[in-house]
Structure formats: C-alpha cells, structure tokens
Coordinates of N, CA and C in Angstrom, one line a residue:
Chain A
M27 N 61.9 131.2 180.9 CA 60.9 130.5 181.1 C 60.8 129.4 180.6
S28 N 60.1 128.2 181.6 CA 60.1 127.0 181.0 C 58.7 127.1 180.7
D29 N 57.9 126.1 180.1 CA 56.8 126.0 179.8 C 55.8 125.3 180.7
P30 N 54.3 125.8 180.8 CA 53.7 125.4 181.9 C 53.6 124.1 182.4
V31 N 53.4 123.5 183.4 CA 53.1 122.2 183.6 C 51.9 121.7 184.1
T32 N 51.1 120.9 183.3 CA 49.5 120.4 183.7 C 49.5 119.5 184.7
F33 N 48.8 119.7 185.6 CA 48.5 118.8 186.8 C 47.1 118.2 186.7
I34 N 46.8 116.9 186.9 CA 45.4 116.5 186.8 C 45.3 115.5 187.9
N35 N 44.3 115.9 188.8 CA 44.0 114.9 189.8 C 42.7 113.8 189.4
V36 N 42.7 113.1 189.1 CA 41.3 112.3 188.7 C 41.0 111.5 190.3
I37 N 40.0 112.0 190.9 CA 39.7 111.6 192.2 C 38.5 110.4 191.8
E38 N 38.4 109.2 192.5 CA 37.3 108.6 192.4 C 36.6 108.6 193.6
V39 N 35.5 108.6 193.8 CA 34.6 108.8 195.0 C 33.4 108.0 195.0
D40 N 32.6 107.4 196.0 CA 31.5 107.0 196.0 C 30.5 107.9 195.9
P41 N 29.5 108.0 195.1 CA 28.6 108.9 194.3 C 27.8 109.9 195.5
S42 N 27.7 108.7 197.0 CA 27.1 109.5 197.9 C 27.8 110.7 198.6
R43 N 29.3 110.6 198.5 CA 30.0 111.5 198.8 C 31.0 112.5 198.0
Q44 N 30.4 113.0 196.3 CA 30.8 113.5 195.9 C 30.7 115.1 195.9
Q45 N 29.5 115.4 196.5 CA 29.6 116.8 196.9 C 30.4 117.1 197.9
E46 N 30.7 116.3 198.9 CA 31.9 116.4 200.0 C 33.0 116.7 199.3
V47 N 33.3 115.9 198.3 CA 35.0 116.0 198.1 C 34.8 117.4 197.3
I48 N 34.1 117.8 196.6 CA 33.9 118.9 195.9 C 34.0 120.2 196.8
D49 N 33.4 120.3 197.9 CA 33.2 121.1 199.0 C 34.7 121.4 199.6
V50 N 35.5 120.4 199.9 CA 36.9 120.5 200.3 C 37.7 120.7 199.1
L51 N 37.6 120.4 198.0 CA 38.4 120.9 196.9 C 38.1 122.6 196.3
V52 N 36.9 123.1 196.5 CA 36.6 124.4 196.3 C 36.9 125.0 197.5
E53 N 37.3 124.8 198.8 CA 37.8 125.4 199.7 C 39.0 125.4 199.6
G54 N 39.9 124.4 199.3 CA 41.2 124.3 199.5 C 41.9 124.9 198.2
M55 N 41.1 125.4 197.0 CA 41.4 126.2 196.1 C 41.4 127.7 196.1
E56 N 40.4 127.9 196.9 CA 40.2 129.2 197.1 C 41.1 130.0 198.7
K57 N 41.4 128.9 199.3 CA 42.1 129.7 200.6 C 43.5 129.3 200.4
A58 N 44.1 128.4 199.4 CA 45.2 127.7 199.9 C 45.9 127.6 198.3
I59 N 45.3 126.7 197.5 CA 46.2 126.3 196.1 C 46.4 127.9 195.4
S60 N 45.0 128.5 195.0 CA 45.3 129.8 194.2 C 46.1 130.8 194.9
Q61 N 46.6 130.7 196.2 CA 47.2 131.9 196.7 C 49.0 131.4 196.3
R62 N 49.2 130.1 196.2 CA 50.7 129.7 195.9 C 51.4 130.0 194.9
P63 N 52.6 130.7 195.1 CA 53.5 130.9 194.1 C 53.5 129.9 192.8
G64 N 53.3 130.6 191.7 CA 53.7 129.9 190.6 C 52.5 129.1 189.8
F65 N 51.1 129.1 190.6 CA 49.9 128.5 190.4 C 49.5 129.7 189.0
I66 N 48.8 129.0 187.8 CA 48.3 129.9 187.1 C 46.7 129.6 186.9
S67 N 46.4 128.6 187.0 CA 44.7 128.5 187.2 C 44.4 126.9 186.9
A68 N 43.0 126.7 187.6 CA 42.6 125.6 187.4 C 41.2 125.4 187.4
T69 N 40.7 124.1 186.7 CA 39.1 124.1 186.4 C 38.5 122.8 187.4
L70 N 37.6 123.0 188.1 CA 37.3 121.6 188.7 C 36.0 121.0 188.0
L71 N 36.0 119.9 187.7 CA 34.8 119.3 186.8 C 34.1 117.9 187.5
A72 N 32.9 117.8 187.7 CA 32.2 116.5 188.5 C 31.8 115.9 187.6
S73 N 31.8 114.4 187.7 CA 31.3 113.4 186.6 C 29.8 113.4 186.9
V74 N 29.0 113.4 185.9 CA 27.3 113.5 186.1 C 27.3 112.4 186.6
D75 N 27.7 110.9 186.6 CA 27.6 109.7 187.1 C 27.9 110.0 188.8
K76 N 28.4 110.9 189.2 CA 28.9 111.0 190.5 C 29.9 110.2 191.1
T77 N 30.7 109.5 190.3 CA 31.9 108.7 190.4 C 33.3 109.3 190.6
R78 N 33.3 110.7 190.1 CA 34.7 111.3 189.5 C 34.3 112.6 190.0
V79 N 35.5 113.1 190.5 CA 36.0 114.7 190.2 C 37.3 114.9 189.8
V80 N 37.5 115.8 188.9 CA 38.6 115.9 188.3 C 39.4 117.2 188.2
N81 N 40.5 117.5 188.8 CA 40.9 118.8 189.1 C 42.0 119.1 187.9
I82 N 42.1 119.9 187.1 CA 42.9 120.0 185.9 C 43.6 121.7 186.1
A83 N 44.9 121.4 186.7 CA 45.6 123.0 186.9 C 47.0 123.2 185.9
L84 N 47.2 124.6 186.0 CA 48.3 124.9 185.2 C 49.2 125.4 186.1
W85 N 50.6 124.9 186.1 CA 51.3 125.5 187.2 C 52.9 126.1 186.5
E86 N 53.2 127.1 186.7 CA 54.6 127.9 186.2 C 55.6 127.0 185.6
S87 N 55.5 126.1 186.9 CA 56.8 124.9 187.2 C 56.6 123.7 187.8
A88 N 57.0 122.7 187.2 CA 56.9 121.7 188.6 C 57.5 122.1 189.8
E89 N 58.4 122.8 190.3 CA 58.7 123.2 191.5 C 58.0 123.7 192.1
G90 N 56.9 124.7 191.6 CA 56.0 125.1 192.3 C 54.8 124.6 192.6
L91 N 54.6 123.2 192.0 CA 53.6 122.4 192.0 C 54.1 121.5 193.7
Q92 N 55.4 121.0 193.2 CA 56.0 120.3 194.4 C 56.0 120.9 195.6
A93 N 56.4 122.3 195.6 CA 56.4 123.1 196.7 C 54.9 123.3 197.5
T94 N 54.1 123.2 196.6 CA 52.5 123.5 197.1 C 52.3 121.7 197.8
Q95 N 52.7 120.7 197.2 CA 52.3 119.4 197.7 C 52.9 119.5 199.1
R96 N 54.1 119.7 199.0 CA 54.8 119.7 200.5 C 54.1 120.6 201.4
D97 N 53.7 121.9 200.9 CA 53.2 122.9 202.1 C 51.9 122.3 203.2
A98 N 52.3 122.6 204.3 CA 51.2 122.3 205.3 C 49.9 122.5 204.9
E99 N 49.2 123.7 204.8 CA 47.9 124.3 204.4 C 47.3 123.2 203.2
A100 N 48.1 123.2 202.2 CA 47.6 122.5 201.2 C 47.7 121.0 201.2
A101 N 48.6 120.7 201.9 CA 48.5 119.3 202.4 C 47.4 118.8 203.2
A102 N 47.2 119.6 204.2 CA 46.0 119.4 204.9 C 44.5 119.1 204.3
Y103 N 44.4 120.1 203.0 CA 43.1 120.0 202.1 C 43.4 118.3 201.5
A104 N 44.6 118.3 200.8 CA 44.8 117.0 200.1 C 44.6 115.9 201.0
R105 N 44.8 115.9 202.3 CA 44.4 114.8 203.3 C 42.7 114.6 203.6
R106 N 42.1 115.8 203.6 CA 40.7 115.8 203.9 C 40.1 115.1 202.6
A107 N 40.7 115.2 201.3 CA 40.0 114.8 200.2 C 40.3 113.2 200.1
A108 N 41.5 113.0 200.6 CA 41.9 111.4 200.5 C 41.1 110.7 201.7
A109 N 40.8 111.3 202.7 CA 40.0 110.5 203.7 C 38.7 110.3 203.3
I110 N 38.2 110.9 202.2 CA 37.0 110.4 201.6 C 36.8 110.2 200.2
A111 N 37.9 110.2 199.6 CA 38.0 109.7 198.4 C 39.1 109.0 197.7
R112 N 39.6 108.6 196.7 CA 40.7 108.3 196.2 C 41.4 108.9 195.1
P113 N 42.3 110.0 195.3 CA 43.1 110.7 194.6 C 44.0 110.0 193.4
G114 N 44.1 110.5 192.3 CA 45.1 109.9 191.3 C 45.7 110.9 190.7
P115 N 46.6 111.8 191.4 CA 47.2 112.8 190.8 C 48.4 112.4 189.7
G116 N 48.6 113.6 188.7 CA 49.9 113.4 187.9 C 50.1 114.4 187.3
I117 N 51.3 114.7 186.9 CA 51.9 115.4 185.7 C 51.6 115.0 184.4
Y118 N 50.9 115.9 183.6 CA 50.8 115.4 182.0 C 51.5 116.2 181.2
T119 N 51.5 115.6 179.9 CA 52.1 116.4 178.9 C 50.9 116.7 177.8
V120 N 50.7 117.6 177.2 CA 49.8 117.5 176.0 C 50.3 117.2 174.9
I121 N 49.4 116.1 174.4 CA 49.8 115.0 173.2 C 49.2 115.7 172.0
G122 N 48.2 116.3 172.0 CA 47.6 117.0 170.9 C 46.2 117.4 171.3
E123 N 46.1 118.7 169.8 CA 44.8 119.2 170.4 C 44.0 119.3 169.1
F124 N 42.7 119.3 169.1 CA 41.9 119.1 167.9 C 41.0 119.8 168.0
S125 N 40.4 120.5 166.8 CA 39.3 121.0 166.5 C 38.5 120.8 165.4
A126 N 37.3 121.2 165.5 CA 36.4 120.9 164.4 C 36.5 121.5 162.9
Chain B
M29 N 19.9 127.3 171.6 CA 21.7 126.7 172.1 C 21.7 126.2 173.4
S30 N 21.8 124.9 173.4 CA 22.3 124.5 174.9 C 23.8 124.6 175.3
D31 N 24.2 124.7 176.4 CA 25.5 124.9 176.5 C 26.4 123.7 176.1
P32 N 27.8 123.9 175.9 CA 28.4 122.7 175.4 C 28.6 121.6 176.8
V33 N 29.0 120.2 176.2 CA 29.0 119.5 177.2 C 30.4 118.8 177.3
T34 N 31.2 118.5 178.3 CA 32.3 118.1 178.6 C 32.5 116.7 178.7
F35 N 33.2 116.2 177.8 CA 33.5 114.7 178.3 C 34.8 114.2 178.0
I36 N 35.3 113.7 179.5 CA 36.5 112.9 179.5 C 36.9 111.9 180.0
N37 N 37.4 111.3 179.0 CA 37.9 109.7 179.1 C 39.3 109.6 179.8
V38 N 39.1 109.4 181.0 CA 40.1 108.6 181.9 C 40.9 107.3 181.6
I39 N 41.8 107.0 180.5 CA 42.2 106.0 180.1 C 43.4 105.5 181.2
E40 N 43.1 104.1 182.0 CA 44.3 103.7 182.5 C 45.1 102.6 181.8
V41 N 46.7 102.5 181.7 CA 47.1 101.7 180.7 C 48.3 101.4 181.6
D42 N 48.7 99.8 181.1 CA 50.1 99.5 181.6 C 51.3 100.8 180.7
P43 N 52.1 100.8 181.6 CA 53.1 101.9 181.0 C 53.8 101.4 180.1
S44 N 53.9 100.1 179.7 CA 54.5 99.8 178.6 C 53.7 100.0 177.3
R45 N 52.3 100.2 177.3 CA 51.6 100.3 176.3 C 51.0 101.6 176.1
Q46 N 51.5 102.6 176.8 CA 50.9 103.8 176.6 C 51.1 104.5 175.4
Q47 N 52.1 104.5 174.6 CA 52.4 105.1 173.2 C 51.6 104.6 172.4
E48 N 51.1 103.3 172.4 CA 49.8 102.5 171.6 C 49.1 103.1 171.7
V49 N 48.5 103.1 172.9 CA 47.1 104.3 173.3 C 47.3 105.6 172.6
I50 N 48.1 105.9 173.0 CA 48.0 107.6 172.2 C 48.3 107.4 170.7
D51 N 48.8 106.5 170.3 CA 48.6 106.2 168.5 C 47.3 105.8 168.0
V52 N 46.5 105.3 168.9 CA 45.2 104.9 168.3 C 44.0 106.0 168.6
L53 N 44.5 106.9 169.8 CA 43.7 108.0 170.1 C 43.8 109.0 169.0
V54 N 45.0 109.4 168.7 CA 45.5 110.4 168.0 C 44.7 110.4 166.4
E55 N 45.0 109.0 166.0 CA 44.6 108.5 164.6 C 43.0 108.6 164.9
G56 N 42.4 108.0 165.7 CA 40.9 108.1 166.1 C 40.2 109.8 166.1
M57 N 41.0 110.5 166.7 CA 40.6 112.2 166.7 C 40.8 112.6 165.5
E58 N 42.1 112.5 164.3 CA 42.3 112.7 163.3 C 41.1 112.4 162.0
K59 N 40.8 110.9 162.1 CA 40.2 110.4 160.9 C 38.8 110.3 161.5
A60 N 38.6 110.3 162.8 CA 36.8 110.0 162.7 C 36.3 111.2 163.7
I61 N 36.5 111.4 164.8 CA 35.9 112.1 166.3 C 35.9 113.5 165.5
S62 N 36.8 114.1 165.0 CA 37.0 115.7 164.7 C 35.9 116.1 163.7
Q63 N 35.5 114.9 162.9 CA 34.7 115.0 161.5 C 33.5 115.0 162.3
R64 N 32.8 114.6 163.1 CA 31.8 114.3 163.7 C 30.6 115.6 163.8
P65 N 29.4 115.6 163.5 CA 28.8 116.6 163.8 C 28.5 116.9 165.5
G66 N 28.8 118.1 165.4 CA 28.8 118.3 167.2 C 30.0 118.6 168.0
F67 N 31.2 118.1 167.1 CA 32.3 118.2 167.8 C 32.6 119.5 168.0
I68 N 33.2 119.9 168.8 CA 33.9 121.3 169.1 C 35.5 121.4 169.1
S69 N 36.1 120.6 170.3 CA 37.3 120.3 170.1 C 37.6 119.7 171.2
A70 N 39.1 119.0 171.3 CA 39.7 118.2 171.9 C 41.3 118.2 172.5
T71 N 41.5 117.9 173.7 CA 42.8 117.7 174.6 C 43.0 116.5 174.7
L72 N 44.2 116.1 174.1 CA 44.9 115.0 174.7 C 45.9 115.3 175.7
L73 N 46.1 114.2 176.6 CA 47.4 114.5 177.4 C 47.6 113.3 178.1
A74 N 49.0 112.9 178.2 CA 49.8 111.5 178.9 C 50.2 112.1 179.8
S75 N 50.4 111.1 181.0 CA 50.9 111.1 182.3 C 52.1 111.1 182.1
V76 N 53.2 111.5 182.9 CA 54.4 111.6 182.5 C 55.0 110.2 183.3
D77 N 54.1 109.6 184.0 CA 54.6 108.3 185.1 C 53.7 107.1 184.1
K78 N 53.3 107.5 182.8 CA 53.1 106.4 181.5 C 51.8 105.5 182.0
T79 N 51.1 105.7 183.1 CA 50.0 105.0 183.6 C 48.4 105.6 183.3
R80 N 48.3 106.6 182.6 CA 47.0 107.4 182.0 C 47.2 108.1 180.9
V81 N 46.0 107.9 180.2 CA 46.0 109.1 179.0 C 44.5 109.5 179.4
V82 N 44.5 111.1 179.5 CA 43.3 111.5 179.4 C 43.0 112.3 178.2
N83 N 41.7 112.1 177.6 CA 40.9 112.8 176.8 C 39.9 113.8 177.2
I84 N 40.2 115.3 177.0 CA 39.2 115.9 177.2 C 38.7 116.7 176.5
A85 N 37.1 116.6 176.1 CA 36.7 116.9 174.9 C 35.5 118.0 174.9
L86 N 34.9 118.9 174.1 CA 34.0 119.4 174.2 C 32.8 119.3 173.0
W87 N 31.8 118.9 173.4 CA 30.7 118.9 172.3 C 29.4 119.6 172.3
E88 N 29.1 119.8 171.3 CA 27.8 121.1 171.4 C 26.7 120.6 172.0
S89 N 26.4 119.3 172.4 CA 25.4 118.6 172.9 C 25.6 117.2 173.2
A90 N 25.0 116.5 173.9 CA 25.0 115.4 174.8 C 24.8 114.2 173.7
E91 N 23.6 114.6 172.5 CA 23.2 114.0 171.4 C 24.3 114.0 170.4
G92 N 25.2 114.6 170.1 CA 26.3 114.8 169.1 C 27.4 113.8 169.7
L93 N 27.6 113.8 170.9 CA 28.2 112.9 171.4 C 28.2 111.2 171.6
Q94 N 26.8 111.1 171.9 CA 26.2 109.9 172.2 C 26.2 109.2 170.6
A95 N 25.8 110.0 169.7 CA 25.9 109.4 168.4 C 26.9 109.0 168.0
T96 N 28.1 109.8 168.0 CA 29.4 109.3 167.7 C 29.8 108.0 168.6
Q97 N 29.5 107.8 169.8 CA 29.8 106.6 170.5 C 29.2 105.4 169.8
R98 N 28.0 105.8 169.3 CA 27.3 104.6 168.5 C 27.6 104.6 166.8
D99 N 28.3 105.6 166.2 CA 28.7 105.3 165.1 C 29.9 104.5 164.7
A100 N 29.6 103.7 164.0 CA 30.6 102.3 163.5 C 32.0 102.6 163.4
E101 N 32.6 103.6 162.8 CA 33.7 104.0 162.7 C 34.6 104.6 164.0
A102 N 33.7 105.3 164.8 CA 34.3 105.6 165.9 C 34.4 104.7 167.3
A103 N 33.2 104.0 167.0 CA 33.2 102.8 168.2 C 34.5 101.8 167.5
A104 N 34.7 101.9 166.5 CA 36.1 101.1 166.3 C 37.2 101.5 166.9
Y105 N 37.3 102.8 166.9 CA 38.6 103.1 167.6 C 38.4 103.1 168.9
A106 N 37.4 103.2 169.7 CA 37.2 102.8 170.8 C 37.4 101.4 171.7
R107 N 37.0 100.5 170.4 CA 37.4 99.2 171.0 C 38.8 98.7 170.7
R108 N 39.4 99.7 169.9 CA 40.8 99.3 169.8 C 41.4 99.8 170.9
A109 N 41.2 100.8 171.6 CA 42.1 101.8 172.5 C 41.3 100.6 174.1
A110 N 40.1 99.9 174.2 CA 39.6 99.2 175.2 C 40.4 98.0 175.1
A111 N 40.9 97.5 174.0 CA 41.5 96.2 173.9 C 43.0 96.0 174.7
I112 N 43.7 97.6 174.8 CA 44.9 97.5 175.2 C 45.0 98.5 176.4
A113 N 43.7 99.0 177.1 CA 43.7 99.9 178.0 C 42.3 99.9 178.8
R114 N 42.2 100.5 179.9 CA 40.9 100.4 180.6 C 40.3 101.8 180.5
P115 N 39.4 102.3 179.6 CA 39.0 103.4 179.6 C 38.1 103.8 180.7
G116 N 37.9 105.1 180.9 CA 36.9 105.8 182.0 C 36.2 106.5 181.5
P117 N 35.2 106.4 180.5 CA 34.5 107.8 179.8 C 33.0 108.4 180.7
G118 N 33.0 109.5 180.5 CA 32.3 110.3 181.5 C 31.8 111.6 180.9
I119 N 30.6 112.1 181.1 CA 30.2 113.4 181.0 C 30.3 114.2 182.0
Y120 N 30.8 115.5 182.2 CA 31.1 116.1 183.4 C 30.3 117.6 183.3
T121 N 30.3 118.1 184.3 CA 30.0 119.5 184.9 C 31.2 120.3 185.5
V122 N 31.5 121.7 184.6 CA 32.4 122.3 185.3 C 31.8 122.9 186.7
I123 N 32.5 122.4 187.8 CA 32.1 123.1 189.3 C 32.7 124.5 189.2
G124 N 33.8 124.8 189.0 CA 34.6 126.2 189.1 C 35.7 126.2 188.7
E125 N 36.2 127.8 188.4 CA 37.2 127.8 187.7 C 38.0 128.7 188.7
F126 N 39.4 128.6 188.9 CA 40.1 129.5 189.6 C 41.6 129.9 189.0
S127 N 41.8 131.3 189.4 CA 43.0 131.7 188.6 C 43.9 132.2 189.7
A128 N 45.3 132.7 189.4 CA 45.9 133.1 190.4 C 45.7 134.9 190.5

C-alpha cells in the first residue's frame, strides 16, 4: 500500500458563473468520479467572493487519478467545467498539519 | 456557537521559490497563527509541480480570522510570503462531500 495522493483543483471563475461550475462538478462527482477505482473521498468548496471553486480529493494512488483523467466520462465533465472556468489541477504533498 | 469558517489561501509561486514560501508559512503557523484566539486547525500542502502552496485552515468564526489578519505579527508573515509569491486568500463554504 502506498500513501494516498492528494489532488487539488483550484478553479477560477467569473462570479456570475460560479453556480454553473458547482453544478457541473457536483454532477461529475456523483455520476462519474466517486464511482472510479481508487477514489477515496473529495470535498468541494466555493469561495464566498464567488471567484473560485476548490476541489480537494484523496486517491489511493496517482495511477487511479490519472486513469480517471483519461476516462471518457470523467474527461467530459472536466471539459464542461473548463468551458466556463479556468481549472488549475495538481497533485500535492502535505507539508504540515497544525492545531490549536 | 456558529459553524467553523474555512479559510483557503492559494499561493502561486515561482517553482524556484516554493521552499522559501513553505518555510515562511510553517514558521508563521508555529509562532503566530496557531496561537491566535479562534484558530482550530490548518493543513499546508505543496504542489508537486512546485507552482503552488495551499493553506487550508478552520477558524471558530470569521471574526477570529479577521482579527488575525489585522494582528501585527501575523501580518508580518503574510507580508513576507507576499514578497516572494502571489497569495490568493478567501473564505469558503463547503458545497459537498463525497466518498467512495
């Protein structure tokens, strides 16, 4: 077992279209991403100023994530989001965790 | 009790300076932010492509977060990070959580 991989997509959007992006991402999560092998969990967050949507997901491995990025159904949702916003996807390493 | 507030800072950085930004943020977390009233917890993540650092923090309220942003010591760390990178701070609402 390798450690889980953290995928973060920082999506910049015109405030007038934030809700549209959210709708595409929620549908993509429910119908495609959450069914994919290796998917563990994800949290979708919307900035209160309406300029960003952030998706933070955990995958069992980079391979499962990359296979999903190549999958036709998942890629169709990514294209729908990219048509109305500016995605900034990446794989991240946890540097530190802090608590009060 | 109000719900916790999620603060996310998406920091864009030249890959050659990602480690410098991480060092400033870790020091700021340990010496200033984590001691502030209302701070609950935070996770720092670094993109593997070295172009971003993301700070995801939970606060008891927006007031505690905003008081910290005005605090001289915390603001000094924010200025040091902004001198070498491009911060993108914001308050977020959780839209959805998904699991396999």
